[in-house]
Amino acid sequence: MANEPEQVRENYARIAEGIAQAAVKSGRDPGDIAFMAVTKTVPPELVNVAIDCGIRLLGENRVQEYQSKMEQYRPGIPVDFIGTLQANKVKYLMGHVRLIHSVDRLSLAQEIEKQAARRDMVQEILLEVNIGGEESKSGCTPDALPALLQETAALPHVRVRGLMTIPPPASGDRYLKAMQALFEECKAHPVPGTQMDILSMGMSEDYEAAVLCGSNLVRVGSALFGARAYPVR
Ligand SMILES: *Cc1c(COP(=O)(O)O)cnc(C)c1O
């Protein structure tokens, strides 16, 4: 049974071990790689099982689903927002999420700036890159990234902490490597006001390959919790 607590415990142990081995292979400390549990469609009780195993970061896709579940999660575990985000929903995330991974356009960053300024806080974000150039996917093109980085860096209540991507499915490590190169390029030419230290890359199918390509935050859903009952988009 995919959704049993015992299965989640086994999955957690296997995935954590895989991440740790990939970290060591790529010359890093396993403790430097964040293992995010992606919670979409997962009942809060099962999310809490993952937290009891050692998960220290949750990833939410949908504002409404998050609002309906947040009170039921074990307290004190940081939550990141990783889903497609409409500007009019930004205000519901402020003060609740640690990091917004899915900023792919200036207008969205400007709304985050406005809402963060109103609360006298700085919201940390990642810029999402559509590394495979897929028409159906969100994310800015690699070509548009330098300008978006400059523009978002200038927003005083927004801090860019790195990059996020969802590569095309079953594409091997070609796009993972392209993303690694892009991230290294950004770090080699730092834009004042940014702090490029997070590469959010790798999901259930490719978390080990992603860590081998420099990712330090993997977002794992179905490999941890079992197949989702219905597709999310
Ligand atoms: C659903 C989702 C994941 C996790 O996907 P799995 O393949 O189930 O691990 C990771 N990142 C984002 C942005 C997602 O929407």
Short mmCIF file of C-alpha atoms and ligand atoms in Angstrom, two decimals:
data_model
loop_
_atom_site.label_atom_id
_atom_site.label_comp_id
_atom_site.label_asym_id
_atom_site.label_seq_id
_atom_site.Cartn_x
_atom_site.Cartn_y
_atom_site.Cartn_z
CA MET A 1 0.00 0.00 0.00
CA ALA A 2 1.62 3.16 -1.26
CA ASN A 3 0.17 5.53 1.30
CA GLU A 4 0.81 3.68 4.52
CA PRO A 5 2.98 5.35 7.16
CA GLU A 6 5.33 2.38 7.12
CA GLN A 7 5.87 2.83 3.39
CA VAL A 8 6.64 6.53 3.89
CA ARG A 9 9.24 5.63 6.54
CA GLU A 10 10.91 3.18 4.17
CA ASN A 11 10.81 5.67 1.31
CA TYR A 12 12.25 8.41 3.51
CA ALA A 13 15.19 6.25 4.58
CA ARG A 14 15.94 5.16 1.00
CA ILE A 15 15.72 8.67 -0.46
CA ALA A 16 17.74 10.27 2.34
CA GLU A 17 20.45 7.66 1.79
CA GLY A 18 20.44 8.29 -1.98
CA ILE A 19 20.75 12.04 -1.44
CA ALA A 20 23.58 11.54 1.06
CA GLN A 21 25.52 9.29 -1.31
CA ALA A 22 25.09 11.70 -4.21
CA ALA A 23 26.25 14.55 -1.97
CA VAL A 24 29.41 12.73 -0.99
CA LYS A 25 30.06 11.73 -4.60
CA SER A 26 29.86 15.37 -5.62
CA GLY A 27 32.23 16.43 -2.85
CA ARG A 28 29.69 17.91 -0.46
CA ASP A 29 28.38 17.32 3.02
CA PRO A 30 25.00 15.48 3.04
CA GLY A 31 23.85 18.08 5.56
CA ASP A 32 24.21 20.77 2.89
CA ILE A 33 21.44 19.27 0.75
CA ALA A 34 17.86 20.12 1.72
CA PHE A 35 15.34 17.29 1.30
CA MET A 36 11.95 18.92 0.74
CA ALA A 37 8.74 16.90 1.05
CA VAL A 38 6.23 18.06 -1.59
CA THR A 39 2.82 17.81 0.03
CA LYS A 40 0.28 18.33 -2.78
CA THR A 41 -2.72 16.00 -2.39
CA VAL A 42 -1.08 14.33 0.65
CA PRO A 43 -3.16 14.17 3.86
CA PRO A 44 -1.59 16.20 6.70
CA GLU A 45 -1.27 13.09 8.91
CA LEU A 46 1.02 11.51 6.33
CA VAL A 47 3.01 14.74 6.00
CA ASN A 48 3.52 14.56 9.77
CA VAL A 49 4.83 11.01 9.43
CA ALA A 50 7.51 12.38 7.08
CA ILE A 51 8.32 15.13 9.57
CA ASP A 52 8.70 12.52 12.31
CA CYS A 53 11.17 10.70 10.03
CA GLY A 54 13.32 13.83 9.78
CA ILE A 55 11.86 16.03 7.01
CA ARG A 56 12.70 19.65 7.83
CA LEU A 57 11.21 21.44 4.82
CA LEU A 58 7.79 21.27 3.16
CA GLY A 59 6.86 22.36 -0.37
CA GLU A 60 3.38 23.64 -1.24
CA ASN A 61 1.93 24.04 -4.75
CA ARG A 62 -1.43 25.62 -4.22
CA VAL A 63 -2.34 28.50 -1.94
CA GLN A 64 -5.80 27.19 -1.07
CA GLU A 65 -4.64 23.67 -0.33
CA TYR A 66 -1.87 25.07 1.86
CA GLN A 67 -4.31 27.26 3.78
CA SER A 68 -6.57 24.29 4.46
CA LYS A 69 -3.72 22.11 5.73
CA MET A 70 -1.21 24.44 7.42
CA GLU A 71 -2.79 24.31 10.87
CA GLN A 72 -2.57 20.52 10.90
CA TYR A 73 1.16 20.23 10.22
CA ARG A 74 3.58 19.81 13.11
CA PRO A 75 4.58 23.33 14.12
CA GLY A 76 7.98 24.81 13.46
CA ILE A 77 8.72 23.18 10.08
CA PRO A 78 9.51 25.75 7.37
CA VAL A 79 7.31 25.79 4.27
CA ASP A 80 8.34 26.91 0.77
CA PHE A 81 5.96 27.77 -2.04
CA ILE A 82 6.85 25.95 -5.27
CA GLY A 83 3.73 26.15 -7.46
CA THR A 84 2.62 28.47 -10.20
CA LEU A 85 1.69 31.72 -8.48
CA GLN A 86 -0.84 34.35 -9.46
CA ALA A 87 -0.07 37.86 -8.28
CA ASN A 88 -3.41 38.19 -6.47
CA LYS A 89 -2.50 35.22 -4.21
CA VAL A 90 0.85 36.57 -3.07
CA LYS A 91 -0.64 38.30 -0.03
CA TYR A 92 -1.81 34.97 1.42
CA LEU A 93 1.74 33.62 1.48
CA MET A 94 3.44 36.56 3.14
CA GLY A 95 4.68 35.80 6.62
CA HIS A 96 3.93 32.10 6.18
CA VAL A 97 6.45 30.81 3.64
CA ARG A 98 10.22 30.85 3.94
CA LEU A 99 11.01 30.97 0.23
CA ILE A 100 9.01 31.35 -3.00
CA HIS A 101 10.63 29.16 -5.68
CA SER A 102 8.47 30.05 -8.67
CA VAL A 103 9.17 33.68 -9.54
CA ASP A 104 9.48 33.85 -13.32
CA ARG A 105 8.44 37.39 -14.22
CA LEU A 106 9.05 40.91 -13.02
CA SER A 107 5.37 41.68 -12.41
CA LEU A 108 5.19 38.85 -9.87
CA ALA A 109 8.38 40.01 -8.14
CA GLN A 110 6.93 43.54 -8.00
CA GLU A 111 3.79 42.26 -6.29
CA ILE A 112 5.93 40.39 -3.77
CA GLU A 113 7.89 43.64 -3.23
CA LYS A 114 4.68 45.55 -2.60
CA GLN A 115 3.28 43.01 -0.13
CA ALA A 116 6.60 42.56 1.67
CA ALA A 117 7.11 46.31 1.99
CA ARG A 118 3.64 46.63 3.50
CA ARG A 119 4.68 44.14 6.19
CA ASP A 120 8.13 45.67 6.59
CA MET A 121 9.79 42.37 5.77
CA VAL A 122 12.11 40.92 3.14
CA GLN A 123 10.76 37.96 1.17
CA GLU A 124 13.34 35.52 -0.17
CA ILE A 125 12.72 34.09 -3.64
CA LEU A 126 14.20 31.87 -6.32
CA LEU A 127 13.98 32.64 -10.02
CA GLU A 128 12.38 29.80 -11.97
CA VAL A 129 14.09 28.94 -15.25
CA ASN A 130 12.42 26.99 -18.07
CA ILE A 131 15.67 25.25 -18.94
CA GLY A 132 14.13 22.91 -21.51
CA GLY A 133 12.35 25.75 -23.34
CA GLU A 134 9.05 23.88 -23.14
CA GLU A 135 6.08 25.96 -24.24
CA SER A 136 3.73 24.51 -21.65
CA LYS A 137 5.99 25.27 -18.68
CA SER A 138 6.40 28.28 -16.51
CA GLY A 139 9.81 29.78 -15.89
CA CYS A 140 11.81 32.46 -17.68
CA THR A 141 14.04 31.49 -20.57
CA PRO A 142 17.78 31.26 -19.85
CA ASP A 143 18.24 34.26 -22.16
CA ALA A 144 15.83 36.36 -20.10
CA LEU A 145 17.43 35.45 -16.78
CA PRO A 146 20.17 38.11 -16.58
CA ALA A 147 17.67 40.96 -17.02
CA LEU A 148 15.18 39.43 -14.57
CA LEU A 149 17.98 38.98 -12.05
CA GLN A 150 19.04 42.61 -12.36
CA GLU A 151 15.48 43.87 -12.04
CA THR A 152 14.55 41.71 -9.05
CA ALA A 153 17.86 42.47 -7.31
CA ALA A 154 16.85 46.12 -7.29
CA LEU A 155 13.70 45.45 -5.23
CA PRO A 156 14.54 46.27 -1.59
CA HIS A 157 12.02 43.90 0.03
CA VAL A 158 12.84 40.93 -2.20
CA ARG A 159 16.03 38.90 -1.95
CA VAL A 160 17.03 36.47 -4.68
CA ARG A 161 18.60 33.36 -3.14
CA GLY A 162 19.08 31.27 -6.27
CA LEU A 163 17.43 29.37 -9.09
CA MET A 164 14.74 26.72 -9.50
CA THR A 165 13.88 24.51 -12.45
CA ILE A 166 11.63 21.65 -13.57
CA PRO A 167 13.50 20.03 -16.46
CA PRO A 168 11.65 18.15 -19.23
CA PRO A 169 10.75 14.63 -18.09
CA ALA A 170 13.11 11.75 -18.86
CA SER A 171 15.70 14.06 -20.38
CA GLY A 172 18.76 12.52 -18.70
CA ASP A 173 21.19 14.96 -17.15
CA ARG A 174 21.59 17.28 -20.11
CA TYR A 175 19.31 19.99 -18.69
CA LEU A 176 20.54 19.40 -15.16
CA LYS A 177 24.04 20.19 -16.39
CA ALA A 178 22.82 23.22 -18.32
CA MET A 179 21.16 24.47 -15.14
CA GLN A 180 24.30 23.84 -13.10
CA ALA A 181 26.28 25.91 -15.62
CA LEU A 182 23.74 28.73 -15.43
CA PHE A 183 23.85 28.72 -11.62
CA GLU A 184 27.67 28.75 -11.60
CA GLU A 185 27.60 31.61 -14.10
CA CYS A 186 25.30 33.63 -11.82
CA LYS A 187 27.57 32.99 -8.84
CA ALA A 188 30.67 33.95 -10.81
CA HIS A 189 29.14 37.35 -11.64
CA PRO A 190 27.26 38.26 -8.48
CA VAL A 191 24.61 40.94 -8.78
CA PRO A 192 24.66 43.26 -5.75
CA GLY A 193 21.71 42.63 -3.45
CA THR A 194 21.41 38.96 -4.38
CA GLN A 195 22.69 35.94 -2.49
CA MET A 196 22.90 33.09 -4.99
CA ASP A 197 23.30 30.02 -2.83
CA ILE A 198 20.30 27.78 -3.55
CA LEU A 199 19.83 25.57 -6.61
CA SER A 200 16.36 23.97 -6.32
CA MET A 201 16.45 21.06 -8.76
CA GLY A 202 15.52 17.38 -8.68
CA MET A 203 12.23 15.56 -8.08
CA SER A 204 11.20 11.94 -7.56
CA GLU A 205 12.70 10.71 -10.83
CA ASP A 206 15.99 12.57 -10.77
CA TYR A 207 16.93 13.73 -7.27
CA GLU A 208 20.21 11.80 -7.25
CA ALA A 209 21.22 13.00 -10.72
CA ALA A 210 20.27 16.54 -9.70
CA VAL A 211 22.46 16.45 -6.58
CA LEU A 212 25.32 15.13 -8.71
CA CYS A 213 24.79 18.23 -10.88
CA GLY A 214 25.07 20.65 -7.98
CA SER A 215 21.53 20.86 -6.65
CA ASN A 216 21.32 21.62 -2.94
CA LEU A 217 17.54 21.43 -2.59
CA VAL A 218 15.53 18.51 -3.97
CA ARG A 219 11.72 18.55 -4.07
CA VAL A 220 10.34 15.05 -3.66
CA GLY A 221 6.66 14.10 -3.74
CA SER A 222 5.55 10.74 -5.14
CA ALA A 223 8.75 8.82 -4.34
CA LEU A 224 8.16 9.70 -0.68
CA PHE A 225 4.36 9.61 -0.34
CA GLY A 226 3.34 7.28 -3.17
CA ALA A 227 1.57 8.10 -6.42
CA ARG A 228 -0.83 11.01 -6.19
CA ALA A 229 -4.51 10.10 -6.38
CA TYR A 230 -5.11 12.71 -9.08
CA PRO A 231 -2.82 14.79 -11.28
CA VAL A 232 -2.12 18.36 -10.27
CA ARG A 233 -1.75 21.20 -12.71
C1 LIG B 1 4.82 18.06 -7.73
C2 LIG B 1 6.08 18.83 -7.75
C3 LIG B 1 7.28 18.23 -7.31
C4 LIG B 1 7.39 16.79 -6.86
O1 LIG B 1 7.11 15.94 -7.93
P1 LIG B 1 7.35 14.36 -7.77
O2 LIG B 1 7.70 13.92 -9.15
O3 LIG B 1 6.10 13.79 -7.26
O4 LIG B 1 8.48 14.18 -6.84
C5 LIG B 1 8.42 19.02 -7.31
N1 LIG B 1 8.40 20.31 -7.72
C6 LIG B 1 7.27 20.90 -8.14
C7 LIG B 1 7.32 22.33 -8.56
C8 LIG B 1 6.08 20.19 -8.17
O5 LIG B 1 4.97 20.78 -8.61
#
